[in-house]
Amino acid sequence: MSGGTDGALDVLSRVFGYDSFRGPQQEIIGHLIAGGDALVLMPTGGGKSLCYQIPALVRRGTGVVISPLIALMQDQVDAMRALGVRAGFLNSTQEPAERREMEAAFLAGDLDLLYLAPERLRTESTVALLDRGTVSLFAIDEAHCVSQWGHDFRPDYLTLSGLREHWPAVPRIALTATATQATRTEIAARLGLQGARHFVASFDRPNITYRIVPKAEPSRQLLSFLRNEHPGGAGIVYCLSRASVDKTAEFLTANGITALPYHAGLDAFTRARNQARFLREDGLVMVATIAFGMGIDKPDVRFVAHLDLPRSVEGYYQETGRAGRDGQPSTAWLAYGLQDVVQQRKLIDTSAGDLAHRRRQSAHLDAMLALCETIECRRSQLLGYFGEESGACGNCDTCLSPPEAWDGTIAAQKFLSAVYRLKHERGQRFGAGQVIDILLGRGTAKVAEHGHDSLTVFGVGTELTESQWRGVARQLMAQGLLTVQGDYGTLELTAGSDDVLGRRREVMLRREPERPPRARAARAAKTAAPPDDLPSEAAPLFEKLRAWRAGAAKEQGVPAYVIFHDATLRQIATQAPSSLTGLSAVSGVGEAKLARYGQQVLDVLGGGQP
Ligand code: ADP
Ligand code: ZN
């Protein structure tokens, strides 16, 4: 194949059927083709894969892609083969005969791309194999897995530091969708990429709406979010524990929503089957722990919901980034409450790591809390966390229905003073529930038992409701003015609390909007709502094309989007081309797909039987 960036543009249009590069793609590809090393930071859906796929097609030899996602390699290879790219993989799921065949193809120079699990590189036989063939480049996917500061650390990634020494002449490209400055430095150091060029795309995902709501009845809140805003849409619901995954999946199923569980406690077969169904069928909801999702490149995930507080902003951004890779409107929805803070602090206090590790976790939690309680634009806060400045976005809950800020100094003083008195007058420590009962002057059994009705703060807080007091407690924690400890989530004052109690510090709080923002979308529609940019006269054709695609995908045992993306089908339905040439102008229709499916698509368009 011809070299240089002309070659790259040619591959982009012939193989992938796209007419122009996105963001920094062209620069990255040119740099790699010329033999340079690169560290690439791009959000999920930004188009990272092309950055190594195209150089692998242009340069001589095989591009070796290192990925931790063994379960997804088959899909990745299928997607490449559907484009006419000669791709294969080597991992532990293969039969020896299959592996030998793949090795032979590599040695014969018959592979453009070879996907490899990182642990393979620990074996001498793999290293020897790569030495005998020609490697055009190394692509290190999910590069944040090498970082201990991050949230997906994989010890096998540490062996990748040896690539540079062993193959000094082979260009390397490391890619990740998540990295603060700290993580980026760590990735570069551990992979020996200090000399590499860094390419940082904007991390903004403008088609994702961010929403964070106070948790009241989480299952019901989730159900109404799904029904009102994404009926029939595919999505992921994240829960912290296996038990809540199972419970939530059952609850949704009982309410008529097809939901599947995924967590490490399920056997490998069930996990693989549920994942395959999520990828292949339309409109399924996956209820999962964070064990699910890395590398899932299903383009039409319409929402990502969190029923528990994520452990870090990086994790949250990575998880929510799985929504809307196709650029269509999508929602990131998180319900969070006081109990989350209690639970996470407890997890941190009892975690196995050393003090430094617990400090890191604690810093992560604080940043996450600050995001939840902000009265500013969520997106600009998120982007700010990744070092990117931006104005208010107009597409997050705080932009759409701005929470009011109010002077909560007196409320804060009341709350903290109740905690103080319990400790200093009674030598007791309690959780937020009891403190709130005291402030509200409730004569509960527990209040009577401890004689808390004789405290001077008893009943001094009736101007706020219980849920408002919970909001006060959460925000005091988010601002570092209060902390929780131990198994029972007992409250403790901090250095900052003293400033509030001593009237040296004001406390601004956010008032939750009374009504949830815009719960207006159509109810009950069982199929996904037609996307906005599809003219109504094209809708029947679009449905016909989807039905054809479903049949073709089933026949080949691949996800529907491997055949054509929704966006491509939509453009075909709108333009209704009458010739193969016309069809080839549609974005996403490259040579291989045109040859394979072109006539079938024209038949569908012409009214013939699909
Ligand atoms: P990432 O790995 O960064 O999450 P992908 O590489 O999966 O993103 O790309 C996301 C989607 O965008 C894919 O469907 C891909 O085919 C599409 N895409 C990437 N680059 C382009 C481009 N230059 N033009 C049109 N579509 C593109
Ligand atoms: Zn905003």
XYZ file of C-alpha atoms and ligand atoms in Angstrom:
638
model
C 0.000 0.000 0.000
C 1.214 3.540 -0.632
C 2.734 5.442 2.286
C 2.134 8.908 3.672
C -1.071 10.676 4.486
C -2.455 10.374 0.939
C -2.413 6.658 1.621
C -4.237 7.304 4.882
C -7.023 9.300 3.278
C -7.373 6.669 0.601
C -7.747 3.922 3.232
C -10.230 6.043 5.176
C -12.549 6.285 2.218
C -12.027 2.891 0.570
C -11.991 0.702 3.659
C -14.085 2.635 6.163
C -16.275 4.593 3.780
C -15.675 7.900 5.617
C -14.749 11.069 3.812
C -12.831 13.082 6.399
C -10.807 12.691 9.577
C -12.070 13.783 12.947
C -10.227 16.003 15.406
C -6.561 15.080 15.668
C -6.907 11.743 13.804
C -5.053 12.840 10.691
C -2.088 14.236 12.610
C -1.818 11.151 14.782
C -2.003 8.823 11.816
C 0.620 10.793 9.875
C 2.924 10.805 12.895
C 2.631 7.038 13.322
C 3.055 6.242 9.644
C 6.283 8.252 9.770
C 7.455 5.995 12.616
C 6.776 8.247 15.629
C 5.480 7.200 19.065
C 2.224 8.672 20.341
C 0.157 8.951 23.489
C -3.456 9.607 22.544
C -6.168 10.875 24.862
C -9.583 10.976 23.321
C -12.984 10.503 24.866
C -14.931 7.321 24.259
C -16.480 7.510 20.821
C -13.858 10.010 19.695
C -12.466 7.650 17.071
C -9.336 6.214 18.652
C -9.330 2.909 16.784
C -8.761 4.481 13.369
C -5.593 6.075 14.764
C -3.841 2.707 14.762
C -5.956 0.772 12.266
C -5.084 3.037 9.363
C -1.316 3.174 10.028
C -1.394 -0.623 10.371
C -2.933 -0.812 6.904
C -0.508 1.680 5.414
C 2.750 0.480 7.008
C 4.445 -2.769 6.060
C 3.759 -5.694 8.401
C 1.150 -6.428 11.049
C -0.167 -3.959 13.608
C -0.196 -5.613 17.047
C -3.023 -4.343 19.230
C -2.687 -5.012 22.951
C -6.010 -5.061 24.690
C -7.171 -6.416 28.063
C -10.563 -7.280 26.627
C -10.303 -10.907 25.689
C -14.058 -11.407 25.593
C -14.424 -8.687 22.980
C -11.595 -9.647 20.653
C -13.813 -11.828 18.516
C -16.214 -8.917 17.962
C -13.374 -6.533 17.184
C -11.941 -8.967 14.672
C -15.373 -9.580 13.134
C -15.878 -5.839 12.723
C -12.501 -5.524 10.983
C -13.161 -8.479 8.712
C -16.523 -7.006 7.734
C -14.482 -4.089 6.374
C -12.253 -6.426 4.427
C -9.321 -6.006 6.836
C -7.248 -9.131 7.529
C -7.478 -9.362 11.310
C -7.016 -12.045 13.941
C -6.310 -12.521 17.627
C -4.256 -14.606 20.010
C -5.585 -15.244 23.493
C -6.235 -17.941 26.047
C -9.731 -18.747 24.776
C -8.380 -20.359 21.606
C -7.828 -24.015 20.789
C -4.162 -24.791 20.062
C -4.955 -25.547 16.420
C -6.658 -22.204 15.973
C -3.718 -20.454 17.578
C -1.220 -22.205 15.312
C -3.220 -21.161 12.286
C -3.196 -17.540 13.433
C 0.543 -17.663 14.089
C 1.147 -19.042 10.626
C -0.953 -16.268 9.064
C 1.080 -13.692 10.971
C 4.407 -15.196 9.885
C 3.261 -15.382 6.273
C 2.483 -11.669 6.350
C -1.233 -12.324 5.857
C -2.460 -10.213 8.760
C -3.025 -6.459 8.897
C -4.000 -6.501 12.565
C -3.311 -8.942 15.380
C -5.094 -8.473 18.723
C -3.145 -9.732 21.701
C -3.905 -10.027 25.421
C -1.162 -8.334 27.490
C -0.285 -11.508 29.400
C 0.742 -13.145 26.097
C 3.788 -10.893 26.000
C 5.045 -12.461 29.185
C 5.625 -15.746 27.400
C 8.858 -16.151 25.481
C 7.141 -18.000 22.691
C 5.013 -14.964 21.855
C 8.022 -12.677 21.879
C 9.873 -15.100 19.629
C 6.881 -15.275 17.308
C 6.715 -11.499 16.954
C 10.471 -11.464 16.322
C 10.120 -13.833 13.405
C 7.407 -11.822 11.670
C 7.105 -8.138 10.828
C 5.384 -5.839 13.315
C 4.308 -2.521 11.819
C 3.319 -0.911 15.116
C 2.216 -1.640 18.673
C -1.084 -0.156 19.770
C -1.671 -0.226 23.525
C -5.395 0.131 23.992
C -6.961 1.086 27.339
C -3.541 2.407 28.325
C -4.820 3.700 31.673
C -4.706 0.060 32.816
C -0.999 0.604 33.490
C -1.757 3.281 36.068
C -2.223 2.582 39.734
C -3.742 5.968 40.344
C -6.494 5.057 37.905
C -9.282 2.612 38.526
C -8.615 -0.270 36.149
C -5.079 -1.273 37.048
C -3.891 -4.499 35.332
C -0.532 -5.823 36.522
C 0.104 -7.423 33.113
C 0.286 -3.975 31.603
C 3.530 -3.340 33.471
C 5.325 -5.787 31.153
C 4.566 -3.436 28.254
C 7.418 -1.213 29.393
C 9.675 -3.767 27.710
C 8.311 -3.149 24.204
C 10.554 -0.200 23.563
C 13.712 -2.012 24.533
C 12.934 -5.126 22.586
C 11.564 -3.452 19.457
C 13.145 0.001 19.406
C 12.346 0.533 15.723
C 8.619 -0.248 15.969
C 6.385 2.787 16.632
C 4.089 2.572 19.642
C 0.781 4.276 20.221
C -0.924 4.210 23.618
C -4.598 5.180 23.753
C -7.010 5.905 26.554
C -10.276 7.643 27.121
C -9.534 8.568 30.671
C -6.632 10.432 32.107
C -6.042 13.345 34.364
C -2.633 14.964 34.186
C -1.475 12.647 36.979
C -2.579 9.525 35.122
C -1.113 10.752 31.869
C 2.313 11.278 33.419
C 2.143 7.845 34.974
C 1.166 6.193 31.681
C 4.009 7.895 29.817
C 6.533 6.915 32.497
C 5.447 3.309 32.791
C 5.246 2.671 29.081
C 8.498 4.463 28.325
C 6.632 7.043 26.255
C 8.203 10.213 27.656
C 9.623 10.985 24.233
C 6.317 10.297 22.483
C 4.143 13.045 21.092
C 1.051 13.613 23.186
C -2.232 14.185 21.401
C -5.079 15.374 23.577
C -8.499 15.755 22.020
C -11.301 17.605 23.745
C -12.943 15.339 26.280
C -16.333 16.850 25.802
C -19.179 14.556 24.794
C -21.728 17.169 23.793
C -24.472 14.648 22.961
C -24.564 13.322 26.540
C -26.862 15.085 29.012
C -25.549 14.817 32.587
C -28.018 14.515 35.443
C -27.448 13.826 39.122
C -30.482 13.468 41.360
C -30.878 12.995 45.116
C -31.675 9.388 45.930
C -35.064 8.730 47.486
C -36.540 5.506 46.157
C -33.835 4.496 43.714
C -35.604 1.637 41.906
C -38.745 3.704 41.294
C -36.703 6.704 40.241
C -34.787 4.546 37.802
C -37.954 3.031 36.397
C -39.545 6.382 35.742
C -36.338 7.696 34.189
C -36.283 4.711 31.802
C -39.965 4.907 30.959
C -40.110 8.646 30.517
C -36.874 9.348 28.785
C -35.581 6.233 27.090
C -38.420 3.826 26.396
C -37.115 0.906 24.359
C -33.572 2.258 24.388
C -30.478 0.196 25.179
C -28.593 1.197 28.296
C -26.398 0.244 31.214
C -27.355 0.520 34.903
C -24.394 0.428 37.286
C -24.729 -0.785 40.889
C -22.010 -1.155 43.485
C -22.818 -4.652 44.731
C -23.696 -7.938 43.114
C -26.770 -8.222 45.289
C -28.145 -4.909 44.105
C -27.399 -5.844 40.497
C -29.526 -8.972 40.847
C -32.284 -7.169 42.702
C -32.442 -4.301 40.228
C -32.445 -6.582 37.179
C -35.341 -8.539 38.688
C -37.213 -5.378 39.530
C -36.907 -4.001 35.996
C -37.899 -7.318 34.454
C -40.949 -7.497 36.703
C -41.864 -4.071 35.395
C -41.739 -5.053 31.765
C -38.236 -3.913 30.879
C -35.884 -6.537 29.461
C -32.916 -6.373 31.800
C -29.955 -8.721 32.255
C -27.520 -8.940 35.191
C -23.734 -8.881 34.865
C -21.220 -9.220 37.693
C -18.191 -11.254 38.684
C -20.313 -13.605 40.766
C -22.049 -15.035 37.705
C -20.378 -17.926 35.914
C -18.369 -17.134 32.813
C -20.955 -18.689 30.527
C -23.823 -16.557 31.828
C -21.706 -13.431 31.683
C -20.673 -14.097 28.100
C -24.251 -14.883 27.098
C -25.659 -11.736 28.693
C -22.968 -9.589 27.150
C -23.577 -11.114 23.734
C -27.309 -10.492 24.014
C -26.741 -6.891 25.039
C -24.501 -6.353 22.027
C -26.634 -8.203 19.521
C -30.222 -7.495 20.475
C -31.891 -4.112 20.314
C -32.998 -2.174 23.361
C -31.741 -4.356 26.239
C -30.826 -2.946 29.633
C -27.674 -4.330 31.242
C -27.611 -4.071 35.040
C -24.002 -4.480 36.095
C -21.147 -3.830 38.441
C -18.204 -1.954 36.992
C -16.865 -5.333 35.883
C -18.923 -4.652 32.771
C -18.268 -2.237 30.015
C -14.646 -1.604 29.211
C -14.199 -1.883 25.467
C -17.897 -2.374 24.801
C -18.180 -0.398 21.618
C -21.892 -0.751 21.044
C -22.622 2.582 19.403
C -26.305 2.986 20.314
C -26.241 2.839 24.125
C -28.821 5.532 24.924
C -28.231 5.921 28.656
C -25.884 5.031 31.468
C -27.476 5.116 34.914
C -25.687 4.877 38.256
C -27.685 3.718 41.251
C -24.689 4.113 43.539
C -22.033 6.753 43.739
C -19.029 5.910 41.511
C -15.707 5.803 43.343
C -14.003 8.461 41.275
C -14.702 11.110 38.677
C -12.446 9.262 36.260
C -14.462 6.098 36.672
C -17.709 8.016 36.337
C -16.581 9.689 33.145
C -15.341 6.440 31.669
C -18.598 4.657 32.499
C -20.917 7.409 31.327
C -18.819 7.715 28.163
C -20.232 4.382 27.040
C -23.442 6.183 26.155
C -23.946 7.716 22.738
C -20.855 6.714 20.783
C -22.949 7.236 17.678
C -23.240 10.932 18.509
C -27.026 10.758 19.086
C -28.612 12.338 22.192
C -27.985 10.224 25.303
C -28.246 10.594 29.064
C -25.921 9.993 31.986
C -28.115 9.711 35.079
C -26.895 9.261 38.638
C -28.904 8.915 41.849
C -26.902 9.594 44.961
C -27.621 9.950 48.662
C -26.137 10.272 52.095
C -25.928 6.528 52.483
C -23.544 6.360 49.516
C -21.086 8.578 51.311
C -21.332 6.487 54.464
C -20.828 3.295 52.512
C -17.877 4.550 50.494
C -16.087 5.956 53.512
C -16.508 2.612 55.168
C -15.097 0.818 52.123
C -12.113 3.114 52.143
C -11.535 2.748 55.904
C -11.586 -1.020 55.658
C -9.739 -1.368 52.344
C -6.616 -3.472 52.248
C -4.253 -0.863 50.824
C -1.734 1.257 52.697
C -2.308 4.758 53.970
C -1.284 6.373 50.687
C -3.794 4.218 48.865
C -6.585 5.204 51.255
C -5.658 8.856 50.842
C -5.947 8.534 47.072
C -9.328 6.875 47.377
C -10.460 9.553 49.743
C -9.381 12.284 47.338
C -11.301 10.524 44.567
C -14.433 10.387 46.699
C -14.153 14.068 47.601
C -13.929 15.044 43.934
C -16.960 12.901 43.139
C -18.955 14.503 45.970
C -17.992 17.950 44.794
C -19.363 17.091 41.347
C -22.628 15.849 42.848
C -23.180 18.946 44.965
C -22.003 21.591 42.565
C -24.309 24.447 41.654
C -22.248 25.054 38.534
C -22.492 23.359 35.153
C -21.722 19.652 35.595
C -19.949 19.445 32.261
C -17.617 22.335 32.908
C -16.787 20.802 36.290
C -16.104 17.418 34.672
C -14.007 18.891 31.918
C -12.207 21.026 34.468
C -11.283 17.853 36.303
C -9.515 16.713 33.142
C -7.790 20.059 32.788
C -10.087 21.483 30.114
C -11.750 24.867 30.496
C -15.265 25.470 29.215
C -18.327 27.603 29.830
C -21.793 26.486 30.904
C -23.011 23.799 28.510
C -26.782 24.171 28.397
C -27.134 20.384 28.375
C -26.846 19.240 31.984
C -29.314 19.402 34.861
C -27.750 22.391 36.560
C -27.803 24.319 33.257
C -31.330 23.195 32.332
C -32.892 23.911 35.713
C -30.370 25.792 37.781
C -30.465 24.959 41.477
C -30.680 27.990 43.672
C -27.836 28.687 45.996
C -28.882 29.644 49.508
C -27.060 30.819 52.586
C -26.978 27.665 54.667
C -24.690 29.026 57.378
C -27.298 28.848 60.126
C -28.518 25.414 59.067
C -24.930 24.221 59.001
C -24.309 25.643 62.466
C -27.396 23.873 63.817
C -26.399 20.568 62.300
C -22.775 20.732 63.399
C -23.725 21.939 66.818
C -25.966 18.912 67.304
C -23.031 16.651 66.396
C -20.812 18.646 68.746
C -23.227 18.443 71.662
C -23.786 14.736 71.279
C -20.070 14.242 71.502
C -19.113 16.748 74.178
C -22.164 16.683 76.407
C -23.004 13.021 76.065
C -19.807 11.396 74.793
C -21.876 9.898 71.976
C -21.547 9.645 68.242
C -24.493 9.026 65.954
C -25.294 8.863 62.270
C -27.115 11.504 60.284
C -30.557 9.940 60.831
C -30.508 10.496 64.578
C -29.117 14.029 64.250
C -31.921 14.916 61.858
C -34.562 13.427 64.200
C -33.149 15.603 66.988
C -33.175 18.757 64.865
C -36.733 18.067 63.776
C -37.792 17.449 67.393
C -39.077 13.954 66.727
C -39.930 11.897 69.746
C -38.772 8.571 68.349
C -38.022 5.582 70.556
C -34.316 6.092 69.985
C -34.584 9.762 70.959
C -36.422 8.810 74.153
C -34.005 5.997 74.964
C -31.026 8.353 74.910
C -32.850 11.332 76.392
C -31.973 13.395 73.340
C -35.103 15.484 73.763
C -33.360 17.347 76.535
C -30.540 18.567 74.295
C -30.747 22.335 73.595
C -30.729 21.628 69.858
C -33.796 19.390 70.098
C -36.431 20.699 67.692
C -34.458 23.749 66.542
C -34.516 22.706 62.872
C -38.179 22.526 61.915
C -37.742 25.107 59.159
C -36.337 22.372 56.900
C -37.781 19.001 55.929
C -36.043 15.728 56.504
C -34.881 15.469 52.916
C -33.586 19.018 53.031
C -31.597 18.184 56.156
C -30.179 15.169 54.350
C -29.130 17.536 51.604
C -27.452 19.764 54.201
C -25.551 16.778 55.628
C -24.421 15.604 52.178
C -23.233 19.015 51.208
C -21.377 19.546 54.459
C -19.552 16.322 53.672
C -18.896 17.371 50.102
C -17.415 20.605 51.405
C -15.223 18.832 53.957
C -17.110 20.360 56.896
C -18.260 17.009 58.235
C -17.100 13.455 57.852
C -18.406 9.961 58.507
C -16.662 7.018 60.057
C -16.919 3.394 60.904
C -19.491 0.709 60.405
C -22.434 2.790 61.535
C -21.587 5.920 59.614
C -21.177 8.022 62.733
C -20.544 11.696 62.159
C -17.356 13.491 63.078
C -16.450 17.155 62.982
C -13.503 18.377 60.920
C -11.180 21.371 61.210
C -13.554 23.153 58.853
C -16.499 22.505 61.201
C -14.822 24.626 63.862
C -14.739 27.594 61.504
C -18.459 27.259 60.879
C -19.306 26.829 64.550
C -17.036 29.752 65.410
C -18.864 31.910 62.832
C -15.687 32.433 60.860
C -17.034 30.828 57.736
C -20.194 31.065 55.661
C -21.718 28.021 54.012
C -23.466 28.237 50.661
C -25.712 25.304 49.816
C -27.715 24.194 46.794
C -31.469 23.860 46.856
C -32.683 20.912 44.830
C -35.136 21.903 42.113
C -38.558 20.655 43.259
C -39.507 19.037 39.965
C -37.215 16.819 37.935
C -36.092 18.572 34.758
C -37.962 17.804 31.548
C -39.654 14.477 32.026
C -41.605 15.018 28.881
C -40.651 12.340 26.354
C -43.227 9.934 25.060
C -44.267 7.111 27.350
C -44.759 3.516 26.540
C -43.454 3.476 22.977
C -41.923 0.044 22.805
C -39.441 0.671 20.022
C -36.802 3.350 20.208
C -38.178 6.742 19.278
C -37.205 7.690 15.728
C -34.179 9.934 15.792
C -34.690 13.608 15.181
C -32.821 13.814 11.906
C -34.895 11.173 10.132
C -37.592 12.714 7.914
C -40.914 11.028 8.615
C -41.277 9.769 5.029
C -37.962 7.906 5.443
C -39.066 6.149 8.625
C -40.671 3.106 6.956
C -37.558 2.546 4.820
C -35.381 2.857 7.892
C -37.447 0.168 9.631
C -37.199 -2.087 6.566
C -33.452 -1.630 6.474
C -33.228 -2.401 10.182
C -35.207 -5.592 9.709
C -32.902 -6.610 6.864
C -29.856 -5.808 9.007
C -31.193 -7.854 11.926
C -31.562 -10.878 9.637
C -28.090 -10.475 8.137
C -26.526 -10.018 11.585
C -28.227 -13.098 12.936
C -27.158 -15.186 9.967
C -23.526 -14.181 10.468
C -23.619 -14.226 14.267
C -22.343 -10.661 14.591
C -23.842 -7.575 16.273
C -26.094 -5.577 13.961
C -23.845 -2.514 14.097
C -20.996 -4.539 12.566
C -23.063 -4.641 9.359
C -24.032 -0.948 9.319
C -24.482 1.659 12.053
C -27.888 3.257 12.631
C -26.501 6.527 11.319
C -25.524 4.842 8.048
C -28.940 3.175 7.661
C -30.611 6.472 8.387
C -28.642 8.219 5.673
C -29.445 5.407 3.232
C -33.160 5.634 4.086
C -33.130 9.405 3.641
C -31.232 9.482 0.363
C -32.665 6.251 -1.055
C -29.867 5.858 -3.629
C -30.796 3.848 -6.717
C -27.320 2.658 -7.725
C -24.227 1.147 -6.142
C -22.351 4.343 -6.916
C -24.953 6.386 -5.094
C -24.819 4.000 -2.169
C -21.030 4.180 -1.962
C -21.250 7.911 -1.231
C -23.016 7.227 2.075
C -20.791 7.619 5.137
C -19.920 4.196 6.534
C -20.194 2.328 3.223
C -16.682 1.238 2.217
C -15.604 -1.073 -0.595
C -15.995 -4.362 1.241
C -19.459 -3.571 2.549
C -20.558 -2.223 -0.786
C -19.488 -5.423 -2.502
C -21.038 -7.611 0.140
C -24.304 -5.855 0.949
C -24.768 -3.258 -1.766
C -27.150 -5.232 -3.946
C -29.160 -6.461 -0.944
C -29.607 -2.894 0.261
C -30.730 -1.737 -3.185
C -33.216 -4.599 -3.260
C -34.645 -3.495 0.101
C -34.878 0.075 -1.159
C -36.448 -1.034 -4.426
C -39.248 -2.740 -2.531
C -37.930 -6.227 -3.294
C -37.981 -8.840 -0.583
C -35.074 -8.373 1.787
P -13.229 5.155 20.563
O -12.382 3.910 20.417
O -12.421 6.400 20.654
O -14.242 5.049 21.622
P -14.144 4.389 18.002
O -12.819 4.212 17.388
O -14.917 3.175 18.390
O -14.046 5.342 19.247
O -15.028 5.306 17.055
C -16.326 5.673 17.411
C -17.196 5.658 16.171
O -16.887 6.739 15.298
C -17.000 4.400 15.376
O -18.253 3.959 14.972
C -16.163 4.838 14.185
O -16.390 4.037 13.062
C -16.640 6.266 13.985
N -15.582 7.101 13.370
C -14.293 7.208 13.753
N -13.619 8.069 12.972
C -14.501 8.539 12.063
C -14.419 9.476 10.961
N -13.280 10.095 10.657
N -15.560 9.706 10.250
C -16.711 9.088 10.558
N -16.846 8.199 11.567
C -15.773 7.925 12.316
Zn -24.094 22.387 31.911
